Every structure is written in C-alpha cells, then in structure tokens.
C-alpha positions as semicolon CSV with decimal commas, in nm:
position;residue;x (nm);y (nm);z (nm)
1;M;1,143;3,072;3,348
2;R;1,402;2,821;3,377
3;S;1,171;2,594;3,635
4;S;0,859;2,629;3,470
5;S;1,090;2,480;3,103
6;S;1,238;2,230;3,300
7;S;0,984;2,091;3,463
8;Y;0,739;2,070;3,137
9;A;1,033;1,901;2,956
10;F;1,027;1,595;3,208
11;S;0,620;1,617;3,170
12;C;0,687;1,614;2,839
13;S;0,949;1,311;2,806
14;L;0,713;1,157;3,044
15;K;0,450;1,142;2,832
16;C;0,720;1,050;2,499
17;S;0,795;0,736;2,694
18;F;0,432;0,634;2,768
19;L;0,350;0,672;2,363
20;H;0,668;0,444;2,317
21;I;0,531;0,196;2,580
22;L;0,211;0,206;2,471
23;Y;0,235;0,159;2,117
24;S;0,496;-0,128;2,187
25;S;0,224;-0,285;2,428
26;I;0,014;-0,304;2,128
27;Y;0,241;-0,450;1,891
28;N;0,314;-0,712;2,199
29;L;-0,092;-0,745;2,197
30;L;-0,116;-0,819;1,849
31;L;0,172;-1,055;1,806
32;S;0,062;-1,273;2,089
33;T;-0,350;-1,265;2,000
34;A;-0,177;-1,408;1,610
35;T;-0,007;-1,672;1,776
36;V;-0,361;-1,809;2,013
37;N;-0,529;-1,762;1,656
38;G;-0,279;-2,036;1,524
39;F;-0,013;-1,886;1,330
40;T;0,252;-2,093;1,218
41;V;0,504;-1,971;1,357
42;T;0,888;-2,119;1,202
43;E;1,220;-2,068;1,204
44;N;1,248;-1,798;0,920
45;G;0,843;-1,670;0,974
46;F;0,603;-1,490;1,137
47;S;0,814;-1,477;1,496
48;Q;1,060;-1,256;1,350
49;L;0,784;-0,966;1,250
50;I;0,948;-0,758;1,510
51;E;1,226;-0,656;1,754
52;L;1,131;-0,318;1,886
53;P;1,381;-0,155;2,094
54;V;1,351;-0,154;2,491
55;P;1,313;0,252;2,644
56;R;1,584;0,336;2,821
57;N;1,567;0,663;3,009
58;G;1,379;0,878;2,725
59;L;1,239;0,704;2,407
60;Y;1,519;0,518;2,335
61;S;1,919;0,460;2,566
62;N;2,100;0,711;2,370
63;T;2,456;0,551;2,252
64;S;2,741;0,707;2,171
65;T;3,074;0,641;1,946
66;R;3,401;0,769;2,089
67;W;3,557;0,980;1,854
68;S;3,873;1,098;1,861
69;R;3,982;1,544;1,794
70;T;3,623;1,595;1,812
71;A;3,536;1,962;1,844
72;V;3,238;1,975;2,126
73;L;3,034;2,294;2,017
74;S;2,739;2,389;2,280
75;I;2,468;2,605;2,099
76;D;2,492;2,771;2,437
77;D;2,803;2,898;2,417
78;F;2,718;3,057;2,026
79;G;2,428;3,250;2,256
80;A;2,123;3,008;2,199
81;K;1,906;3,139;2,540
82;G;1,677;2,771;2,464
83;D;1,372;2,923;2,693
84;G;1,124;2,881;2,388
85;F;1,041;3,214;2,317
86;S;1,359;3,426;2,203
87;D;1,467;3,332;1,805
88;D;1,774;3,103;1,859
89;T;1,767;3,094;1,462
90;K;2,150;3,315;1,425
91;S;2,306;3,066;1,695
92;F;2,183;2,741;1,473
93;Q;2,371;2,932;1,179
94;D;2,699;3,017;1,416
95;V;2,757;2,670;1,528
96;W;2,660;2,515;1,199
97;K;2,959;2,732;1,000
98;V;3,186;2,649;1,290
99;A;3,123;2,242;1,246
100;C;3,051;2,239;0,884
101;S;3,476;2,423;0,824
102;S;3,639;2,248;1,104
103;P;3,922;2,039;0,986
104;S;3,840;1,773;1,272
105;R;3,520;1,598;1,361
106;A;3,269;1,822;1,495
107;K;2,951;1,756;1,710
108;I;2,702;2,011;1,798
109;V;2,537;1,978;2,141
110;I;2,163;2,101;2,186
111;P;2,149;2,008;2,546
112;V;1,872;1,855;2,775
113;D;1,585;2,043;2,934
114;K;1,559;2,405;2,708
115;F;1,358;2,472;2,414
116;Y;1,530;2,630;2,111
117;L;1,302;2,841;1,892
118;V;1,418;2,790;1,517
119;R;1,309;2,967;1,182
120;P;1,337;2,814;0,846
121;T;1,678;2,764;0,830
122;D;1,970;2,569;0,564
123;F;2,242;2,395;0,707
124;T;2,489;2,337;0,333
125;G;2,725;2,124;0,259
126;P;2,978;2,057;0,117
127;C;3,136;1,982;0,489
128;R;3,533;1,987;0,537
129;S;3,507;1,689;0,793
130;K;3,223;1,471;0,947
131;V;2,944;1,628;1,161
132;T;2,752;1,478;1,471
133;L;2,393;1,702;1,547
134;S;2,308;1,569;1,935
135;V;1,978;1,701;2,034
136;S;1,890;1,617;2,379
137;G;1,650;1,890;2,427
138;F;1,302;1,996;2,203
139;I;1,405;2,219;1,883
140;V;1,063;2,380;1,805
141;A;0,939;2,563;1,477
142;P;0,787;2,918;1,455
143;R;0,401;2,833;1,507
144;D;0,272;3,093;1,255
145;P;0,296;3,050;0,928
146;E;0,318;3,428;0,853
147;V;0,681;3,360;0,941
148;W;0,745;3,219;0,595
149;D;0,674;3,510;0,407
150;G;0,897;3,566;0,122
151;L;1,101;3,206;0,228
152;N;1,055;2,890;0,024
153;I;0,728;2,770;0,228
154;R;0,859;2,398;0,167
155;K;1,139;2,455;0,402
156;W;1,189;2,445;0,808
157;L;1,494;2,273;0,861
158;Y;1,679;2,217;0,571
159;F;2,010;1,994;0,522
160;H;2,201;2,028;0,209
161;Q;2,446;1,822;0,024
162;V;2,584;1,739;0,332
163;K;2,793;1,387;0,394
164;H;2,858;1,170;0,680
165;L;2,614;1,357;0,899
166;K;2,500;1,205;1,224
167;I;2,194;1,322;1,396
168;E;2,092;1,181;1,759
169;G;2,044;1,204;2,108
170;G;1,706;1,113;2,202
171;G;1,527;1,490;2,217
172;I;1,221;1,601;2,010
173;I;1,178;1,808;1,691
174;D;0,867;1,956;1,756
175;G;0,731;2,116;1,360
176;M;0,418;2,307;1,623
177;G;0,166;2,255;1,287
178;W;-0,114;2,301;1,416
179;E;-0,192;2,654;1,226
180;W;-0,077;2,503;0,941
181;W;-0,376;2,232;0,913
182;S;-0,671;2,463;1,022
183;R;-0,562;2,654;0,688
184;S;-0,507;2,375;0,489
185;C;-0,744;2,288;0,223
186;K;-0,796;1,880;0,331
187;K;-0,962;2,031;0,649
188;N;-1,152;2,268;0,498
189;D;-1,256;2,291;0,179
190;S;-1,340;2,733;0,168
191;N;-0,932;2,709;0,217
192;P;-0,685;2,759;-0,056
193;C;-0,507;2,441;-0,093
194;T;-0,161;2,549;-0,031
195;Q;0,227;2,388;0,019
196;A;0,341;2,402;0,360
197;P;0,683;2,265;0,504
198;A;0,839;1,981;0,519
199;A;1,003;1,985;0,887
200;V;1,299;1,842;0,885
201;T;1,465;1,795;0,483
202;F;1,753;1,596;0,334
203;H;1,836;1,707;-0,001
204;R;2,165;1,508;-0,179
205;C;2,302;1,349;0,128
206;K;2,530;1,104;0,124
207;N;2,621;0,842;0,424
208;L;2,365;0,998;0,660
209;K;2,300;0,827;0,978
210;L;2,030;0,937;1,249
211;R;1,886;0,718;1,566
212;N;1,676;0,815;1,857
213;I;1,549;1,082;1,763
214;T;1,113;1,182;1,748
215;L;0,950;1,376;1,509
216;F;0,583;1,624;1,629
217;N;0,356;1,774;1,477
218;G;0,492;1,843;1,156
219;Q;0,348;2,085;0,931
220;Q;0,339;1,842;0,615
221;L;0,539;1,570;0,579
222;H;0,752;1,478;0,925
223;M;1,087;1,353;0,763
224;A;1,198;1,391;0,335
225;F;1,460;1,220;0,192
226;T;1,560;1,350;-0,123
227;H;1,814;1,286;-0,364
228;C;1,974;1,096;-0,090
229;N;2,191;0,805;-0,131
230;R;2,326;0,565;0,215
231;V;2,077;0,637;0,423
232;A;2,010;0,452;0,800
233;A;1,801;0,548;1,026
234;S;1,667;0,379;1,316
235;H;1,422;0,420;1,670
236;V;1,312;0,758;1,484
237;T;0,967;0,784;1,664
238;V;0,715;1,089;1,452
239;I;0,354;1,138;1,612
240;A;0,117;1,347;1,513
241;P;-0,303;1,330;1,501
242;A;-0,487;1,098;1,276
243;D;-0,687;1,360;1,104
244;S;-0,380;1,534;1,061
245;P;-0,374;1,677;0,672
246;N;-0,096;1,531;0,400
247;M;0,105;1,427;0,697
248;D;0,329;1,142;0,550
249;G;0,566;1,023;0,839
250;I;0,850;0,936;0,648
251;H;0,853;1,072;0,253
252;I;1,186;0,897;0,023
253;S;1,198;1,036;-0,324
254;A;1,484;0,956;-0,619
255;S;1,721;0,814;-0,387
256;T;1,910;0,470;-0,296
257;R;2,017;0,313;-0,062
258;V;1,801;0,346;0,196
259;E;1,707;0,154;0,524
260;L;1,484;0,243;0,813
261;K;1,486;-0,008;1,141
262;D;1,307;-0,009;1,436
263;I;1,047;0,320;1,345
264;I;0,688;0,405;1,517
265;I;0,487;0,593;1,399
266;T;0,160;0,712;1,403
267;T;0,059;0,996;1,176
268;G;-0,229;1,105;0,912
269;D;-0,170;0,976;0,641
270;D;0,110;0,750;0,503
271;C;0,365;0,644;0,794
272;I;0,614;0,584;0,494
273;S;0,598;0,688;0,120
274;V;0,823;0,589;-0,137
275;V;0,785;0,795;-0,494
276;S;0,969;0,804;-0,806
277;N;1,318;0,720;-0,895
278;S;1,380;0,539;-0,575
279;S;1,599;0,177;-0,540
280;R;1,701;-0,030;-0,271
281;I;1,478;0,059;-0,001
282;S;1,507;-0,141;0,292
283;V;1,219;-0,112;0,550
284;K;1,249;-0,326;0,908
285;N;1,060;-0,357;1,210
286;V;0,777;-0,049;1,139
287;V;0,436;-0,005;1,443
288;C;0,237;0,217;1,164
289;G;-0,122;0,366;1,364
290;P;-0,360;0,594;1,393
291;G;-0,296;0,951;1,562
292;N;-0,250;0,960;1,950
293;G;-0,529;1,071;2,066
294;I;-0,313;1,334;2,293
295;R;-0,354;1,730;2,138
296;Y;-0,025;1,908;2,222
297;H;0,260;2,089;2,137
298;I;0,605;2,082;2,268
299;F;0,649;2,484;2,366
300;P;0,699;2,624;2,679
301;L;0,374;2,678;2,910
302;D;0,154;2,533;2,587
303;L;0,039;2,253;2,702
304;E;-0,338;2,174;2,544
305;P;-0,480;1,871;2,611
306;C;-0,774;1,751;2,430
307;S;-1,050;1,487;2,455
308;C;-0,881;1,368;2,088
309;K;-1,127;1,076;1,947
310;L;-0,856;0,751;1,830
311;V;-0,973;0,753;1,463
312;A;-0,817;0,588;1,148
313;N;-0,453;0,706;1,017
314;N;-0,592;0,854;0,666
315;G;-0,298;0,702;0,464
316;G;-0,108;0,341;0,522
317;F;0,150;0,230;0,633
318;G;0,386;0,141;0,272
319;S;0,284;0,330;0,029
320;I;0,480;0,349;-0,312
321;G;0,352;0,607;-0,532
322;S;0,214;0,801;-0,659
323;L;0,339;0,742;-0,976
324;G;0,339;0,909;-1,312
325;K;0,096;1,180;-1,230
326;Y;0,088;1,438;-1,491
327;N;0,208;1,202;-1,745
328;S;0,542;1,218;-1,629
329;S;0,792;0,936;-1,617
330;A;0,889;0,726;-1,266
331;S;1,056;0,444;-1,149
332;V;1,113;0,257;-0,802
333;Q;1,274;-0,058;-0,805
334;D;1,412;-0,289;-0,529
335;V;1,223;-0,243;-0,234
336;I;1,148;-0,487;0,055
337;V;0,937;-0,450;0,359
338;S;1,022;-0,726;0,626
339;G;0,854;-0,706;0,982
340;A;0,516;-0,423;1,086
341;A;0,237;-0,373;1,228
342;L;-0,036;-0,199;1,094
343;F;-0,373;-0,059;1,319
344;D;-0,715;0,046;1,252
345;S;-0,531;0,287;0,939
346;E;-0,696;0,300;0,571
347;N;-0,512;0,164;0,344
348;G;-0,244;-0,105;0,433
349;V;0,062;-0,173;0,171
350;R;-0,024;-0,024;-0,140
351;I;0,111;0,108;-0,478
352;K;-0,082;0,343;-0,643
353;T;-0,014;0,525;-1,066
354;W;-0,221;0,775;-1,218
355;Q;-0,312;0,693;-1,554
356;G;-0,119;0,863;-1,867
357;G;0,248;0,793;-1,702
358;S;0,576;0,616;-1,787
359;G;0,823;0,453;-1,627
360;F;0,781;0,122;-1,393
361;A;0,711;-0,049;-1,031
362;R;0,922;-0,321;-0,970
363;N;1,101;-0,586;-0,782
364;I;0,906;-0,505;-0,468
365;T;0,832;-0,763;-0,161
366;F;0,554;-0,687;0,131
367;E;0,642;-0,930;0,449
368;N;0,588;-1,060;0,739
369;I;0,332;-0,817;0,840
370;W;0,062;-0,808;1,083
371;M;-0,232;-0,615;1,043
372;R;-0,523;-0,491;1,273
373;N;-0,838;-0,318;1,122
374;V;-0,724;-0,140;0,792
375;S;-0,980;-0,085;0,581
376;N;-0,763;-0,182;0,205
377;P;-0,470;-0,418;0,337
378;I;-0,309;-0,554;0,019
379;V;-0,385;-0,275;-0,336
380;I;-0,221;-0,185;-0,657
381;D;-0,460;0,064;-0,805
382;Q;-0,287;0,157;-1,164
383;Y;-0,633;0,422;-1,125
384;Y;-0,500;0,683;-0,934
385;C;-0,711;0,957;-0,937
386;A;-0,631;1,213;-0,606
387;S;-0,817;1,542;-0,833
388;P;-1,184;1,754;-0,678
389;E;-1,189;1,633;-1,107
390;T;-1,295;1,328;-1,239
391;C;-0,981;1,194;-1,384
392;G;-1,004;1,061;-1,831
393;N;-0,915;0,732;-1,930
394;Q;-0,552;0,685;-2,060
395;T;-0,373;0,403;-2,253
396;A;-0,061;0,493;-2,110
397;A;0,034;0,328;-1,785
398;V;0,369;0,261;-1,473
399;S;0,383;-0,079;-1,555
400;I;0,390;-0,316;-1,218
401;D;0,602;-0,585;-1,243
402;R;0,783;-0,827;-0,993
403;I;0,548;-0,747;-0,678
404;Y;0,593;-0,998;-0,377
405;F;0,291;-1,023;-0,119
406;R;0,451;-1,274;0,174
407;N;0,338;-1,437;0,504
408;I;0,023;-1,068;0,552
409;K;-0,164;-1,158;0,859
410;G;-0,467;-0,980;1,043
411;T;-0,809;-0,814;0,970
412;S;-0,941;-0,598;0,745
413;A;-1,260;-0,338;0,824
414;T;-1,381;-0,373;0,477
415;E;-1,510;-0,670;0,254
416;K;-1,260;-0,596;0,009
417;A;-0,933;-0,765;0,177
418;I;-0,746;-0,782;-0,159
419;R;-0,772;-0,512;-0,454
420;F;-0,558;-0,538;-0,772
421;A;-0,661;-0,272;-1,065
422;C;-0,456;-0,285;-1,358
423;S;-0,420;-0,138;-1,625
424;D;-0,609;-0,275;-1,925
425;S;-0,317;-0,125;-2,203
426;Y;-0,025;-0,207;-1,937
427;P;-0,158;-0,471;-1,664
428;C;0,009;-0,604;-1,375
429;K;0,299;-0,895;-1,438
430;R;0,415;-1,153;-1,185
431;L;0,238;-1,083;-0,938
432;Y;0,271;-1,367;-0,660
433;L;0,059;-1,442;-0,304
434;E;0,189;-1,647;0,008
435;N;0,045;-1,727;0,326
436;I;-0,201;-1,434;0,338
437;Q;-0,462;-1,489;0,616
438;L;-0,698;-1,149;0,597
439;T;-1,047;-1,212;0,754
440;T;-1,282;-0,915;0,854
441;S;-1,292;-0,744;1,130
442;S;-1,722;-0,740;1,127
443;G;-1,695;-1,163;1,060
444;I;-1,808;-1,148;0,690
445;A;-1,623;-1,292;0,432
446;A;-1,355;-1,154;0,255
447;K;-1,303;-1,111;-0,152
448;S;-1,014;-1,052;-0,365
449;F;-1,064;-0,801;-0,635
450;C;-0,884;-0,820;-0,966
451;W;-0,847;-0,659;-1,294
452;K;-0,569;-0,759;-1,551
453;A;-0,324;-0,924;-1,234
454;Y;-0,173;-1,175;-1,391
455;G;0,068;-1,373;-1,127
456;T;0,063;-1,749;-0,901
457;S;0,018;-1,804;-0,597
458;T;0,094;-2,048;-0,342
459;G;0,048;-2,196;0,039
460;L;-0,263;-2,068;0,229
461;V;-0,407;-1,774;0,097
462;Y;-0,705;-1,585;0,239
463;P;-0,935;-1,449;0,088
464;P;-0,862;-1,673;-0,224
465;S;-0,656;-1,530;-0,511
466;C;-0,801;-1,409;-0,784
467;I;-0,502;-1,348;-1,069
468;L;-0,456;-1,468;-1,340
469;S;-0,244;-1,765;-1,394
470;G;0,107;-1,620;-1,540
471;E;0,482;-1,748;-1,503
472;I;0,633;-1,942;-1,250
473;I;0,839;-1,820;-0,975
474;I;1,079;-2,009;-0,750
475;R;1,171;-1,885;-0,424
476;Y;1,580;-1,955;-0,349
477;R;1,841;-1,825;-0,055
478;V;2,018;-1,590;-0,149
479;K;2,322;-1,444;0,058
480;S;2,455;-1,109;0,065
481;N;2,848;-1,096;-0,014
482;S;2,829;-0,710;0,161
483;T;2,607;-0,831;0,504
484;G;2,648;-1,181;0,513
485;W;2,287;-1,166;0,590
486;R;2,046;-1,471;0,434
487;R;1,705;-1,324;0,258
488;D;1,463;-1,540;0,025
489;D;1,544;-1,443;-0,360
490;Y;1,263;-1,500;-0,689
491;A;1,300;-1,644;-1,000
492;V;1,017;-1,641;-1,269
493;F;1,026;-1,825;-1,602
C-alpha cells in the first residue's frame, strides 16, 4: 500500500506541475497576443500585468525560514497512518493541542507522499506561540457527506481565533467534493438546496500567512476568510471543474487587510469574492479560468479520468458581493485588484447588490486586467436577483461610489461588454473608465449599457462609454509610508 500511495502521489505531483505550467503558458500566450495586437506598453502600464512564480519541485518551490527554538512535530509521531484509508483525525487533533500549547514556536509536519484522511476538525486558538503547519503531503476529506451528520455542515478544516499561523509546504488539500456536487440543487433541480462545507475556513484569525498550498475539489467554497485581520496569501492554487456548483475559489467576508498575490484559480464560480464589511483588500497577479477538464480525486487507488469538456467558468474573476440580501446592511471599501488574466468565464469584474439593502461599495479599483472570451467583462448590477422567484422592486439600495476601471483589455463573448445597471433611488456615482479596449470574439461591434450611471472617462475607451458626465476625477501619485510602494490615487471634485 505504501508503494502504491507513493507512486500515486508522484503521478499527482506530475499532474499538478503540468496544470501550473499549462495555465502559466496560457497566460504568456495571451499576453504575447495582446502585445502583437498593439497594446500600449508603458513604464507603469500593462506590461507588468502579472509576474507568475517559476515552478520548481512541484507547483512552487518551498522556501522556509529558520527559527530558533522551534519544536518540530511530525504527524506520524502522533499515530497517523497516512495511508488514505485510516482515520487520522485524532492524530491531527492531538498534534494541534501540543503545538498550540507549546511555550516556543511549533512546526507541525505533514510528510510528503502520504495521504491523511481527516474528518471535520476544529483547530482552535489562541495559542501560546506561533504555529507553522507545513503540508508537504496530502490531506483528504471523507467522500461521504453522511460523515457530517450531527456536525456543523459548513465546516471541514476550521481554524478559529489563531494568531500568527503560517501554512506552507507545497502539499495538497483535497475536499473530495464530487458527492456534494451531485446532491446540489444547482446540478439537479429535484435536489433540495442545502449547505455544504467550506474546505478550509479561517475565522477571527490575525496575522495569518499562507504560501505554496494547493486546494482541490472543495465541497463548496475552497478557502474562506471570515472576520480576519492581516492576511497574506501567495502562491495558492485552487482547482475544480468548471461545472462544480457554487464553488468560489477564495471568499473574503468581514475581513480587513487581506493581501492575495500570485494566485491560480480554476473553479465553477467566482475565483475571488469579497462580501459584506470587508475593507483594505489587495489582489495582485491572478490567473482565473475554467475547470481543468481532468476529473480525479487526490486519493490512493481512486483515479477517475474522464473526457470532461473545457467549459466556461460559471462565475467570474473578481466579484464584490452580493451585498444587501434580505434588506441587510453591507459595506465593502478600499479594494484594489491589479494584474489579472481571465479567460472563458461568465463574468469578469463585477459588483452585485440586491434591491432593498443598505450600506455602500466604494473606493474599488480594477486595473491592468486582460480578458479572453469573457461573457460579461465589466458589470455593476444593483438589481441582482439569484432567486427562483422574481425579486420585487424596492427603492432602498446599497450605494455605489468611486469605482475605477483602468487598463482592461481583451475580448468579450457577448455584444454587451460593459453593463452598468444602477438604482433609480441610489445611482452609481463617480465611476471612472480609463484605457478600456474590449472587442467581441465574434467580430461584431461591442456595446455599453448604462442606467443611472454617473462619472467620467479618459483615454481610449471601447466600447464607447455611456456613463453620464459627473464629477471631475484627477489622478495623482502617492507613496505608502508603510511599504514605500508608489501607486495611483484619485481626487474627486
């Protein structure tokens, strides 16, 4: 069994490396095509759209930091089998208790080429010192949803109130989501609409760092940050088929100071979603595309190849919302998405709010983004309604203010490349378009649609802007005192 697992892990490692190289190659191809088609490249412009990491020894190279007085705890020393069949949940619980209570820094090691079957588990803080979880092997979920009977159905790996946690190692976390998807009402109308777990959830965590981790086939959300502060995630890969239902890659809720960098996501819904009461979110260098077309579980003796079609991602790249559902109050502000490649997705960059809500979405920037064959490249929708019943008209709305779209180029799969559907009572204010070049994949003329959308545009904007003239927006350069980075900011008059 050990040799079988080892050879299988090697096979999976080759597949993962291939997937990373594939999407890196697709991005490079898109970028080279963009250059040939006459993109204007400036010192601070589109030429620095994305800087993907170079793959080494798997998906990414593993960079470790030497710590003095670090307790190294191997999961195997706590009785874990790592054969993919034995239940290793208690071993994970026991090693976490030791690491979290350690007076010195602790490092939990999940060895390479082994498969650890883990049931729904809470990893609870606060801890006495900093903890590192080094995942070099595979952590797999139970495939049967009945395992969650009597438990919180929204949780699998759940980190709660942990400070200074670091997760790294180049390993894979597999949610084994196939059975969950088959029971979804979005896959089959006769199924009841029920909840499903987020594969990995960080709740009320602070000073969190994630690097060099891959998530496969989450049950629903792959990774969720809720009520977190100071998060840095880089070199994270999320992979699920394009037809997996309601499968956001990374979900951010009620969190602040979150930085995502060098991310590859192929999944069935939004690659990255930001929802209520979140602020100071930075997203940089992201590849977002459809499902990978290879159906398999990271599990011993459970390889399931299939001739899956490479279909469009049903979600989109960067989604703000939905906000204001059930007449609730929600706020999202100070978000910047800079550097992304999107292809074959239903939506590109999007802000969506329900009628009847309150609050705001403001000071949000989408810039330096390349799209290929995206059905709805740029969208603001204050009439969002994801309900089997018709949503009634309501006058209250989440306000939309200071939204910037800069250097967005590529092709739209539909005629309507820009769509701003804003509220009659709370129109969109201070929208700003700069250097937008969106043509259709079919060659027909692209169009814009605007309703109650006010703002201004500058530079070449195609399809032609339809926003109504509003305030004057002046761009200027500012320098961050904390990072030393220079970036664009805006003054509105």
